[in-house]
């Protein structure tokens, strides 16, 4: 019932983790592989291993989460090794997703060249939207720099590639970004990363709740669902149909998933709720989405995918 075609490959269902949650180590990744998730993605890697920001740097909140992880990861080679081994052993399964987030344009290009030269046959996600590295702005808020980077990338990169975007908040910005993205043979756009640089405070302690950046961090979970839905919808209605959408942001229940699919998302990534509930969330959310579809008389996702009505 939830069979999904994405990047010309078949997946049992559209659910996967959002990069950053439950995907730092091989043990985490193996748990995702063994879960009911239709696909899974590695933690965004940098060329060299990174410790990330000081603790505490991730806090679950009643309506979501705040984090300023700062891209802690075990380094590009660790994840490349894993995805290469994994695709060999599981050739019959849907492709694995490999996320990268270079500290600079040159680092992104270097990693993409290594991926291109390797025998990796999965899907690469280029994270242009991490809000948590002090002194490094989110690249996808700089339209010219994004266009320049993608021009360079597609002079040599021929494998499936998606970009992870930050949320946009202005219709003109959706227009500008969509026009840029439509120039390239991108496989997908992933909207959205956390809403960058929010501030959550503990009024009793009269204090911030995370240490890095004086408490400023990316907001995820229920707080951001309307923004995520708007970004999915805005790109679904502006991008050429060859560029599919991954919906990320505030997916915790079958209903949240249904809404993202209705807006035009094809795959669905779960971050905050996966962090709170662990990989068992995939069993629950699959059942909840199937129940909604049964109640509405839908046989497949195609029956309602992207078909949000206007008034
Ligand atoms: C982080 O490691 O800071 C989170 C990654 C991201 O938001 O892209």
PDB file of C-alpha atoms and ligand atoms in Angstrom:
ATOM      1  CA  UNK A   1       0.000   0.000   0.000  1.00  0.00           C
ATOM      2  CA  UNK A   2       2.842   2.439   0.788  1.00  0.00           C
ATOM      3  CA  UNK A   3       5.129   1.370  -2.083  1.00  0.00           C
ATOM      4  CA  UNK A   4       7.073   4.371  -3.287  1.00  0.00           C
ATOM      5  CA  UNK A   5       9.180   5.047  -6.345  1.00  0.00           C
ATOM      6  CA  UNK A   6      11.938   7.551  -5.786  1.00  0.00           C
ATOM      7  CA  UNK A   7      15.043   8.230  -7.847  1.00  0.00           C
ATOM      8  CA  UNK A   8      13.898   5.423 -10.178  1.00  0.00           C
ATOM      9  CA  UNK A   9      14.129   2.919  -7.325  1.00  0.00           C
ATOM     10  CA  UNK A  10      11.441   1.111  -5.365  1.00  0.00           C
ATOM     11  CA  UNK A  11      10.991   1.504  -1.610  1.00  0.00           C
ATOM     12  CA  UNK A  12       8.545  -0.428   0.611  1.00  0.00           C
ATOM     13  CA  UNK A  13       7.387   2.819   2.189  1.00  0.00           C
ATOM     14  CA  UNK A  14       8.381   6.515   2.117  1.00  0.00           C
ATOM     15  CA  UNK A  15       9.712   6.761   5.665  1.00  0.00           C
ATOM     16  CA  UNK A  16      13.337   7.300   6.605  1.00  0.00           C
ATOM     17  CA  UNK A  17      15.405   9.042   9.259  1.00  0.00           C
ATOM     18  CA  UNK A  18      16.452  12.652   8.843  1.00  0.00           C
ATOM     19  CA  UNK A  19      20.204  12.896   8.611  1.00  0.00           C
ATOM     20  CA  UNK A  20      21.600  13.645  12.058  1.00  0.00           C
ATOM     21  CA  UNK A  21      19.231  11.408  13.978  1.00  0.00           C
ATOM     22  CA  UNK A  22      20.148   7.801  14.752  1.00  0.00           C
ATOM     23  CA  UNK A  23      22.810   7.606  12.048  1.00  0.00           C
ATOM     24  CA  UNK A  24      26.158   8.616  13.541  1.00  0.00           C
ATOM     25  CA  UNK A  25      27.635   5.127  13.993  1.00  0.00           C
ATOM     26  CA  UNK A  26      27.463   1.819  12.176  1.00  0.00           C
ATOM     27  CA  UNK A  27      25.423   0.491  15.118  1.00  0.00           C
ATOM     28  CA  UNK A  28      22.831   3.270  14.655  1.00  0.00           C
ATOM     29  CA  UNK A  29      22.706   2.663  10.923  1.00  0.00           C
ATOM     30  CA  UNK A  30      22.318  -1.091  11.365  1.00  0.00           C
ATOM     31  CA  UNK A  31      19.343  -0.459  13.676  1.00  0.00           C
ATOM     32  CA  UNK A  32      17.719   1.671  11.002  1.00  0.00           C
ATOM     33  CA  UNK A  33      18.424  -1.016   8.421  1.00  0.00           C
ATOM     34  CA  UNK A  34      16.693  -3.573  10.654  1.00  0.00           C
ATOM     35  CA  UNK A  35      13.715  -1.257  11.292  1.00  0.00           C
ATOM     36  CA  UNK A  36      10.595  -0.837   9.200  1.00  0.00           C
ATOM     37  CA  UNK A  37      11.971   2.367   7.616  1.00  0.00           C
ATOM     38  CA  UNK A  38      11.742   2.281   3.820  1.00  0.00           C
ATOM     39  CA  UNK A  39      15.189   3.864   3.541  1.00  0.00           C
ATOM     40  CA  UNK A  40      17.883   5.440   5.664  1.00  0.00           C
ATOM     41  CA  UNK A  41      20.579   8.080   5.453  1.00  0.00           C
ATOM     42  CA  UNK A  42      23.962   8.597   7.089  1.00  0.00           C
ATOM     43  CA  UNK A  43      24.928  11.522   9.317  1.00  0.00           C
ATOM     44  CA  UNK A  44      26.140  14.461   7.222  1.00  0.00           C
ATOM     45  CA  UNK A  45      29.872  13.941   6.962  1.00  0.00           C
ATOM     46  CA  UNK A  46      32.820  16.216   6.539  1.00  0.00           C
ATOM     47  CA  UNK A  47      36.146  15.132   5.052  1.00  0.00           C
ATOM     48  CA  UNK A  48      37.687  14.864   8.505  1.00  0.00           C
ATOM     49  CA  UNK A  49      36.090  13.532  11.670  1.00  0.00           C
ATOM     50  CA  UNK A  50      34.537  16.292  13.848  1.00  0.00           C
ATOM     51  CA  UNK A  51      33.718  16.413  17.556  1.00  0.00           C
ATOM     52  CA  UNK A  52      31.021  19.050  16.997  1.00  0.00           C
ATOM     53  CA  UNK A  53      29.823  21.639  19.506  1.00  0.00           C
ATOM     54  CA  UNK A  54      30.051  21.411  23.307  1.00  0.00           C
ATOM     55  CA  UNK A  55      27.332  19.649  25.339  1.00  0.00           C
ATOM     56  CA  UNK A  56      24.462  19.996  26.033  1.00  0.00           C
ATOM     57  CA  UNK A  57      23.676  20.500  22.346  1.00  0.00           C
ATOM     58  CA  UNK A  58      20.357  18.688  21.749  1.00  0.00           C
ATOM     59  CA  UNK A  59      17.256  19.037  23.939  1.00  0.00           C
ATOM     60  CA  UNK A  60      13.831  17.468  23.389  1.00  0.00           C
ATOM     61  CA  UNK A  61      11.034  19.977  24.005  1.00  0.00           C
ATOM     62  CA  UNK A  62       7.323  19.482  24.500  1.00  0.00           C
ATOM     63  CA  UNK A  63       6.558  20.534  20.920  1.00  0.00           C
ATOM     64  CA  UNK A  64       9.818  19.616  19.233  1.00  0.00           C
ATOM     65  CA  UNK A  65      13.526  20.016  19.751  1.00  0.00           C
ATOM     66  CA  UNK A  66      16.400  22.459  19.708  1.00  0.00           C
ATOM     67  CA  UNK A  67      19.875  21.431  18.605  1.00  0.00           C
ATOM     68  CA  UNK A  68      23.233  22.870  17.875  1.00  0.00           C
ATOM     69  CA  UNK A  69      25.195  19.722  17.166  1.00  0.00           C
ATOM     70  CA  UNK A  70      27.798  21.387  14.935  1.00  0.00           C
ATOM     71  CA  UNK A  71      28.150  18.464  12.539  1.00  0.00           C
ATOM     72  CA  UNK A  72      29.817  15.903  14.798  1.00  0.00           C
ATOM     73  CA  UNK A  73      30.628  12.925  12.580  1.00  0.00           C
ATOM     74  CA  UNK A  74      33.131  10.140  12.131  1.00  0.00           C
ATOM     75  CA  UNK A  75      34.509  11.445   8.859  1.00  0.00           C
ATOM     76  CA  UNK A  76      33.743  10.902   5.188  1.00  0.00           C
ATOM     77  CA  UNK A  77      35.689   7.640   4.790  1.00  0.00           C
ATOM     78  CA  UNK A  78      33.853   5.977   7.687  1.00  0.00           C
ATOM     79  CA  UNK A  79      30.483   6.549   6.023  1.00  0.00           C
ATOM     80  CA  UNK A  80      31.699   5.861   2.487  1.00  0.00           C
ATOM     81  CA  UNK A  81      33.060   2.506   3.682  1.00  0.00           C
ATOM     82  CA  UNK A  82      29.734   1.726   5.321  1.00  0.00           C
ATOM     83  CA  UNK A  83      27.558   2.600   2.336  1.00  0.00           C
ATOM     84  CA  UNK A  84      29.817   0.714  -0.063  1.00  0.00           C
ATOM     85  CA  UNK A  85      29.753  -2.430   2.084  1.00  0.00           C
ATOM     86  CA  UNK A  86      26.074  -2.080   2.661  1.00  0.00           C
ATOM     87  CA  UNK A  87      25.098  -1.734  -0.963  1.00  0.00           C
ATOM     88  CA  UNK A  88      27.160  -4.796  -1.824  1.00  0.00           C
ATOM     89  CA  UNK A  89      25.487  -6.961   0.794  1.00  0.00           C
ATOM     90  CA  UNK A  90      21.997  -5.690   0.094  1.00  0.00           C
ATOM     91  CA  UNK A  91      21.828  -5.124  -3.619  1.00  0.00           C
ATOM     92  CA  UNK A  92      18.192  -6.179  -3.632  1.00  0.00           C
ATOM     93  CA  UNK A  93      17.107  -3.411  -1.250  1.00  0.00           C
ATOM     94  CA  UNK A  94      16.339   0.225  -2.060  1.00  0.00           C
ATOM     95  CA  UNK A  95      19.459   2.367  -2.376  1.00  0.00           C
ATOM     96  CA  UNK A  96      21.057   3.909   0.673  1.00  0.00           C
ATOM     97  CA  UNK A  97      21.338   7.683   1.103  1.00  0.00           C
ATOM     98  CA  UNK A  98      24.728   9.239   1.848  1.00  0.00           C
ATOM     99  CA  UNK A  99      24.751  12.764   3.312  1.00  0.00           C
ATOM    100  CA  UNK A 100      27.656  15.178   3.089  1.00  0.00           C
ATOM    101  CA  UNK A 101      28.105  18.705   4.444  1.00  0.00           C
ATOM    102  CA  UNK A 102      31.477  20.219   3.623  1.00  0.00           C
ATOM    103  CA  UNK A 103      32.897  23.087   5.657  1.00  0.00           C
ATOM    104  CA  UNK A 104      33.561  24.910   2.375  1.00  0.00           C
ATOM    105  CA  UNK A 105      32.744  24.736  -1.313  1.00  0.00           C
ATOM    106  CA  UNK A 106      36.115  23.109  -1.941  1.00  0.00           C
ATOM    107  CA  UNK A 107      35.384  20.426   0.655  1.00  0.00           C
ATOM    108  CA  UNK A 108      31.982  19.680  -0.879  1.00  0.00           C
ATOM    109  CA  UNK A 109      33.572  19.383  -4.311  1.00  0.00           C
ATOM    110  CA  UNK A 110      36.326  17.124  -2.964  1.00  0.00           C
ATOM    111  CA  UNK A 111      33.814  14.762  -1.333  1.00  0.00           C
ATOM    112  CA  UNK A 112      31.559  14.684  -4.389  1.00  0.00           C
ATOM    113  CA  UNK A 113      34.579  13.847  -6.573  1.00  0.00           C
ATOM    114  CA  UNK A 114      35.412  10.935  -4.277  1.00  0.00           C
ATOM    115  CA  UNK A 115      31.814   9.708  -4.451  1.00  0.00           C
ATOM    116  CA  UNK A 116      31.795  10.055  -8.224  1.00  0.00           C
ATOM    117  CA  UNK A 117      35.054   8.083  -8.509  1.00  0.00           C
ATOM    118  CA  UNK A 118      33.890   5.354  -6.112  1.00  0.00           C
ATOM    119  CA  UNK A 119      31.513   2.544  -6.993  1.00  0.00           C
ATOM    120  CA  UNK A 120      28.816   4.052  -4.786  1.00  0.00           C
ATOM    121  CA  UNK A 121      25.514   3.514  -6.562  1.00  0.00           C
ATOM    122  CA  UNK A 122      23.180   5.026  -3.970  1.00  0.00           C
ATOM    123  CA  UNK A 123      21.801   8.514  -3.555  1.00  0.00           C
ATOM    124  CA  UNK A 124      23.878  11.443  -2.328  1.00  0.00           C
ATOM    125  CA  UNK A 125      22.387  14.264  -0.273  1.00  0.00           C
ATOM    126  CA  UNK A 126      24.325  17.525  -0.280  1.00  0.00           C
ATOM    127  CA  UNK A 127      23.451  19.377   2.910  1.00  0.00           C
ATOM    128  CA  UNK A 128      23.434  23.109   2.141  1.00  0.00           C
ATOM    129  CA  UNK A 129      21.626  24.114   5.294  1.00  0.00           C
ATOM    130  CA  UNK A 130      23.325  23.267   8.590  1.00  0.00           C
ATOM    131  CA  UNK A 131      22.691  26.279  10.863  1.00  0.00           C
ATOM    132  CA  UNK A 132      24.967  25.188  13.684  1.00  0.00           C
ATOM    133  CA  UNK A 133      28.594  25.702  12.771  1.00  0.00           C
ATOM    134  CA  UNK A 134      29.744  28.979  14.348  1.00  0.00           C
ATOM    135  CA  UNK A 135      30.946  31.382  11.673  1.00  0.00           C
ATOM    136  CA  UNK A 136      29.572  29.325   8.743  1.00  0.00           C
ATOM    137  CA  UNK A 137      26.349  30.648   7.242  1.00  0.00           C
ATOM    138  CA  UNK A 138      23.792  28.308   5.675  1.00  0.00           C
ATOM    139  CA  UNK A 139      24.933  28.200   2.050  1.00  0.00           C
ATOM    140  CA  UNK A 140      21.449  27.853   0.565  1.00  0.00           C
ATOM    141  CA  UNK A 141      20.494  31.280   1.913  1.00  0.00           C
ATOM    142  CA  UNK A 142      23.070  32.668  -0.535  1.00  0.00           C
ATOM    143  CA  UNK A 143      21.395  32.188  -3.916  1.00  0.00           C
ATOM    144  CA  UNK A 144      24.399  33.149  -6.036  1.00  0.00           C
ATOM    145  CA  UNK A 145      26.757  30.884  -4.111  1.00  0.00           C
ATOM    146  CA  UNK A 146      24.296  27.978  -4.388  1.00  0.00           C
ATOM    147  CA  UNK A 147      23.992  28.410  -8.143  1.00  0.00           C
ATOM    148  CA  UNK A 148      27.763  28.644  -8.523  1.00  0.00           C
ATOM    149  CA  UNK A 149      28.316  25.513  -6.459  1.00  0.00           C
ATOM    150  CA  UNK A 150      25.715  23.482  -8.372  1.00  0.00           C
ATOM    151  CA  UNK A 151      27.201  24.628 -11.699  1.00  0.00           C
ATOM    152  CA  UNK A 152      30.562  23.292 -10.607  1.00  0.00           C
ATOM    153  CA  UNK A 153      29.106  20.073  -9.169  1.00  0.00           C
ATOM    154  CA  UNK A 154      27.320  19.167 -12.377  1.00  0.00           C
ATOM    155  CA  UNK A 155      30.435  19.571 -14.496  1.00  0.00           C
ATOM    156  CA  UNK A 156      31.531  16.160 -13.139  1.00  0.00           C
ATOM    157  CA  UNK A 157      28.837  14.588 -10.943  1.00  0.00           C
ATOM    158  CA  UNK A 158      26.562  12.133 -12.759  1.00  0.00           C
ATOM    159  CA  UNK A 159      25.083  10.073  -9.895  1.00  0.00           C
ATOM    160  CA  UNK A 160      21.722  10.745  -8.187  1.00  0.00           C
ATOM    161  CA  UNK A 161      22.052  13.899  -6.101  1.00  0.00           C
ATOM    162  CA  UNK A 162      19.666  15.810  -3.865  1.00  0.00           C
ATOM    163  CA  UNK A 163      20.081  18.982  -1.842  1.00  0.00           C
ATOM    164  CA  UNK A 164      18.920  19.571   1.718  1.00  0.00           C
ATOM    165  CA  UNK A 165      17.567  23.066   2.019  1.00  0.00           C
ATOM    166  CA  UNK A 166      16.820  25.378   4.900  1.00  0.00           C
ATOM    167  CA  UNK A 167      13.286  26.717   5.233  1.00  0.00           C
ATOM    168  CA  UNK A 168      12.420  29.814   3.190  1.00  0.00           C
ATOM    169  CA  UNK A 169       9.800  32.266   4.342  1.00  0.00           C
ATOM    170  CA  UNK A 170       9.126  34.495   1.366  1.00  0.00           C
ATOM    171  CA  UNK A 171       7.372  33.594  -1.880  1.00  0.00           C
ATOM    172  CA  UNK A 172       9.984  35.491  -3.898  1.00  0.00           C
ATOM    173  CA  UNK A 173      12.698  33.383  -2.303  1.00  0.00           C
ATOM    174  CA  UNK A 174      10.853  30.200  -3.341  1.00  0.00           C
ATOM    175  CA  UNK A 175      10.701  31.577  -6.900  1.00  0.00           C
ATOM    176  CA  UNK A 176      14.385  32.456  -6.991  1.00  0.00           C
ATOM    177  CA  UNK A 177      15.574  29.170  -5.501  1.00  0.00           C
ATOM    178  CA  UNK A 178      13.282  27.075  -7.715  1.00  0.00           C
ATOM    179  CA  UNK A 179      14.565  28.863 -10.815  1.00  0.00           C
ATOM    180  CA  UNK A 180      18.124  28.059  -9.800  1.00  0.00           C
ATOM    181  CA  UNK A 181      17.396  24.412  -8.968  1.00  0.00           C
ATOM    182  CA  UNK A 182      15.448  23.863 -12.195  1.00  0.00           C
ATOM    183  CA  UNK A 183      18.635  24.490 -14.207  1.00  0.00           C
ATOM    184  CA  UNK A 184      20.227  21.299 -12.877  1.00  0.00           C
ATOM    185  CA  UNK A 185      19.678  17.520 -13.197  1.00  0.00           C
ATOM    186  CA  UNK A 186      18.940  17.216  -9.491  1.00  0.00           C
ATOM    187  CA  UNK A 187      17.205  14.080  -8.279  1.00  0.00           C
ATOM    188  CA  UNK A 188      15.504  15.753  -5.357  1.00  0.00           C
ATOM    189  CA  UNK A 189      15.130  18.617  -2.952  1.00  0.00           C
ATOM    190  CA  UNK A 190      14.808  17.894   0.775  1.00  0.00           C
ATOM    191  CA  UNK A 191      12.758  20.546   2.593  1.00  0.00           C
ATOM    192  CA  UNK A 192      13.363  21.452   5.367  1.00  0.00           C
ATOM    193  CA  UNK A 193      16.326  21.423   7.687  1.00  0.00           C
ATOM    194  CA  UNK A 194      15.619  22.826  11.158  1.00  0.00           C
ATOM    195  CA  UNK A 195      14.541  26.456  11.460  1.00  0.00           C
ATOM    196  CA  UNK A 196      17.927  27.913  12.265  1.00  0.00           C
ATOM    197  CA  UNK A 197      18.884  29.913  15.303  1.00  0.00           C
ATOM    198  CA  UNK A 198      15.797  29.739  17.461  1.00  0.00           C
ATOM    199  CA  UNK A 199      16.103  30.309  21.175  1.00  0.00           C
ATOM    200  CA  UNK A 200      14.409  28.148  23.793  1.00  0.00           C
ATOM    201  CA  UNK A 201      14.656  29.209  27.412  1.00  0.00           C
ATOM    202  CA  UNK A 202      14.032  27.667  30.794  1.00  0.00           C
ATOM    203  CA  UNK A 203      12.144  30.402  32.666  1.00  0.00           C
ATOM    204  CA  UNK A 204      12.754  28.860  36.078  1.00  0.00           C
ATOM    205  CA  UNK A 205      16.491  28.724  35.620  1.00  0.00           C
ATOM    206  CA  UNK A 206      16.307  31.970  33.589  1.00  0.00           C
ATOM    207  CA  UNK A 207      18.702  30.281  31.216  1.00  0.00           C
ATOM    208  CA  UNK A 208      19.140  28.931  27.736  1.00  0.00           C
ATOM    209  CA  UNK A 209      18.919  25.116  27.408  1.00  0.00           C
ATOM    210  CA  UNK A 210      21.839  24.319  25.106  1.00  0.00           C
ATOM    211  CA  UNK A 211      25.458  25.430  25.483  1.00  0.00           C
ATOM    212  CA  UNK A 212      26.682  26.310  21.965  1.00  0.00           C
ATOM    213  CA  UNK A 213      26.100  29.766  20.503  1.00  0.00           C
ATOM    214  CA  UNK A 214      24.624  31.132  23.754  1.00  0.00           C
ATOM    215  CA  UNK A 215      21.616  28.851  23.354  1.00  0.00           C
ATOM    216  CA  UNK A 216      20.744  29.566  19.716  1.00  0.00           C
ATOM    217  CA  UNK A 217      19.925  26.409  17.779  1.00  0.00           C
ATOM    218  CA  UNK A 218      17.903  24.723  15.043  1.00  0.00           C
ATOM    219  CA  UNK A 219      14.255  24.147  15.912  1.00  0.00           C
ATOM    220  CA  UNK A 220      12.565  20.914  14.839  1.00  0.00           C
ATOM    221  CA  UNK A 221       9.368  18.989  15.464  1.00  0.00           C
ATOM    222  CA  UNK A 222       5.779  20.193  15.735  1.00  0.00           C
ATOM    223  CA  UNK A 223       6.896  23.831  15.940  1.00  0.00           C
ATOM    224  CA  UNK A 224       8.021  23.707  12.321  1.00  0.00           C
ATOM    225  CA  UNK A 225       5.409  21.566  10.546  1.00  0.00           C
ATOM    226  CA  UNK A 226       3.517  24.472   8.917  1.00  0.00           C
ATOM    227  CA  UNK A 227       6.786  25.919   7.630  1.00  0.00           C
ATOM    228  CA  UNK A 228       7.894  22.511   6.360  1.00  0.00           C
ATOM    229  CA  UNK A 229       4.579  21.916   4.581  1.00  0.00           C
ATOM    230  CA  UNK A 230       4.780  25.353   2.974  1.00  0.00           C
ATOM    231  CA  UNK A 231       8.294  24.629   1.685  1.00  0.00           C
ATOM    232  CA  UNK A 232       7.304  21.213   0.323  1.00  0.00           C
ATOM    233  CA  UNK A 233       4.277  22.718  -1.407  1.00  0.00           C
ATOM    234  CA  UNK A 234       6.143  25.741  -2.721  1.00  0.00           C
ATOM    235  CA  UNK A 235       8.851  23.596  -4.309  1.00  0.00           C
ATOM    236  CA  UNK A 236       6.431  20.921  -5.545  1.00  0.00           C
ATOM    237  CA  UNK A 237       4.528  23.590  -7.460  1.00  0.00           C
ATOM    238  CA  UNK A 238       7.641  25.331  -8.806  1.00  0.00           C
ATOM    239  CA  UNK A 239      10.168  22.599  -9.588  1.00  0.00           C
ATOM    240  CA  UNK A 240      10.243  20.590 -12.798  1.00  0.00           C
ATOM    241  CA  UNK A 241       8.606  17.184 -12.240  1.00  0.00           C
ATOM    242  CA  UNK A 242      11.911  15.294 -12.567  1.00  0.00           C
ATOM    243  CA  UNK A 243      13.013  16.836  -9.253  1.00  0.00           C
ATOM    244  CA  UNK A 244      11.234  14.949  -6.490  1.00  0.00           C
ATOM    245  CA  UNK A 245      10.691  16.238  -2.964  1.00  0.00           C
ATOM    246  CA  UNK A 246      11.613  14.792   0.398  1.00  0.00           C
ATOM    247  CA  UNK A 247       9.425  16.271   3.124  1.00  0.00           C
ATOM    248  CA  UNK A 248      11.080  16.796   6.495  1.00  0.00           C
ATOM    249  CA  UNK A 249       9.756  18.733   9.463  1.00  0.00           C
ATOM    250  CA  UNK A 250       7.223  17.928  12.141  1.00  0.00           C
ATOM    251  CA  UNK A 251       6.423  14.369  11.056  1.00  0.00           C
ATOM    252  CA  UNK A 252       5.378  12.515  14.176  1.00  0.00           C
ATOM    253  CA  UNK A 253       2.077  10.844  13.266  1.00  0.00           C
ATOM    254  CA  UNK A 254       0.421   9.237  10.251  1.00  0.00           C
ATOM    255  CA  UNK A 255      -1.544  12.430   9.805  1.00  0.00           C
ATOM    256  CA  UNK A 256       1.612  14.543   9.587  1.00  0.00           C
ATOM    257  CA  UNK A 257       2.931  12.114   6.963  1.00  0.00           C
ATOM    258  CA  UNK A 258      -0.358  12.276   5.044  1.00  0.00           C
ATOM    259  CA  UNK A 259      -0.172  16.094   4.976  1.00  0.00           C
ATOM    260  CA  UNK A 260       3.398  16.088   3.638  1.00  0.00           C
ATOM    261  CA  UNK A 261       2.425  13.614   0.902  1.00  0.00           C
ATOM    262  CA  UNK A 262      -0.632  15.691   0.027  1.00  0.00           C
ATOM    263  CA  UNK A 263       1.653  18.720  -0.390  1.00  0.00           C
ATOM    264  CA  UNK A 264       3.828  16.770  -2.825  1.00  0.00           C
ATOM    265  CA  UNK A 265       6.560  15.060  -0.818  1.00  0.00           C
ATOM    266  CA  UNK A 266       7.537  11.602  -2.108  1.00  0.00           C
ATOM    267  CA  UNK A 267       9.863  10.434   0.675  1.00  0.00           C
ATOM    268  CA  UNK A 268       9.435  11.523   4.303  1.00  0.00           C
ATOM    269  CA  UNK A 269      12.235  12.071   6.803  1.00  0.00           C
ATOM    270  CA  UNK A 270      11.730  11.954  10.559  1.00  0.00           C
ATOM    271  CA  UNK A 271      14.166  13.665  12.923  1.00  0.00           C
ATOM    272  CA  UNK A 272      12.813  14.965  16.233  1.00  0.00           C
ATOM    273  CA  UNK A 273      10.184  12.235  16.684  1.00  0.00           C
ATOM    274  CA  UNK A 274      12.713   9.503  15.831  1.00  0.00           C
ATOM    275  CA  UNK A 275      15.061  10.971  18.437  1.00  0.00           C
ATOM    276  CA  UNK A 276      12.267  10.830  21.034  1.00  0.00           C
ATOM    277  CA  UNK A 277      10.822   7.430  20.148  1.00  0.00           C
ATOM    278  CA  UNK A 278      13.597   5.411  18.494  1.00  0.00           C
ATOM    279  CA  UNK A 279      13.281   3.272  15.339  1.00  0.00           C
ATOM    280  CA  UNK A 280      10.037   1.658  16.589  1.00  0.00           C
ATOM    281  CA  UNK A 281       8.382   4.878  15.400  1.00  0.00           C
ATOM    282  CA  UNK A 282       8.427   3.475  11.867  1.00  0.00           C
ATOM    283  CA  UNK A 283       6.048   0.585  12.757  1.00  0.00           C
ATOM    284  CA  UNK A 284       3.606   2.993  14.406  1.00  0.00           C
ATOM    285  CA  UNK A 285       3.635   5.664  11.726  1.00  0.00           C
ATOM    286  CA  UNK A 286       3.251   3.137   8.897  1.00  0.00           C
ATOM    287  CA  UNK A 287       0.148   1.728  10.613  1.00  0.00           C
ATOM    288  CA  UNK A 288      -1.262   5.209  11.224  1.00  0.00           C
ATOM    289  CA  UNK A 289      -0.785   6.300   7.620  1.00  0.00           C
ATOM    290  CA  UNK A 290      -2.335   3.056   6.329  1.00  0.00           C
ATOM    291  CA  UNK A 291      -5.336   3.581   8.632  1.00  0.00           C
ATOM    292  CA  UNK A 292      -5.891   7.088   7.268  1.00  0.00           C
ATOM    293  CA  UNK A 293      -5.647   5.804   3.703  1.00  0.00           C
ATOM    294  CA  UNK A 294      -8.096   2.963   4.454  1.00  0.00           C
ATOM    295  CA  UNK A 295     -10.583   5.393   6.016  1.00  0.00           C
ATOM    296  CA  UNK A 296     -10.373   7.609   2.943  1.00  0.00           C
ATOM    297  CA  UNK A 297     -10.542   4.700   0.512  1.00  0.00           C
ATOM    298  CA  UNK A 298      -7.076   5.313  -0.967  1.00  0.00           C
ATOM    299  CA  UNK A 299      -5.270   2.220  -2.318  1.00  0.00           C
ATOM    300  CA  UNK A 300      -1.920   3.860  -2.923  1.00  0.00           C
ATOM    301  CA  UNK A 301      -0.065   7.093  -2.209  1.00  0.00           C
ATOM    302  CA  UNK A 302      -0.461   8.071  -5.874  1.00  0.00           C
ATOM    303  CA  UNK A 303      -4.221   8.486  -5.211  1.00  0.00           C
ATOM    304  CA  UNK A 304      -3.589  11.656  -3.212  1.00  0.00           C
ATOM    305  CA  UNK A 305       0.063  12.569  -3.718  1.00  0.00           C
ATOM    306  CA  UNK A 306       0.446  16.315  -4.382  1.00  0.00           C
ATOM    307  CA  UNK A 307      -3.305  16.750  -4.701  1.00  0.00           C
ATOM    308  CA  UNK A 308      -3.756  19.435  -2.040  1.00  0.00           C
ATOM    309  CA  UNK A 309      -6.879  21.442  -2.889  1.00  0.00           C
ATOM    310  CA  UNK A 310      -7.056  25.231  -2.972  1.00  0.00           C
ATOM    311  CA  UNK A 311     -10.163  27.103  -1.835  1.00  0.00           C
TER     312      UNK A 311
HETATM  313  C1  LIG B   1      24.228  19.538  13.086  1.00  0.00           C
HETATM  314  O1  LIG B   1      25.076  18.630  13.098  1.00  0.00           O
HETATM  315  O2  LIG B   1      24.482  20.646  13.595  1.00  0.00           O
HETATM  316  C2  LIG B   1      22.897  19.320  12.481  1.00  0.00           C
HETATM  317  C3  LIG B   1      23.000  19.113  11.023  1.00  0.00           C
HETATM  318  C4  LIG B   1      22.126  20.018  10.229  1.00  0.00           C
HETATM  319  O3  LIG B   1      21.264  20.720  10.789  1.00  0.00           O
HETATM  320  O4  LIG B   1      22.280  20.048   9.016  1.00  0.00           O
END
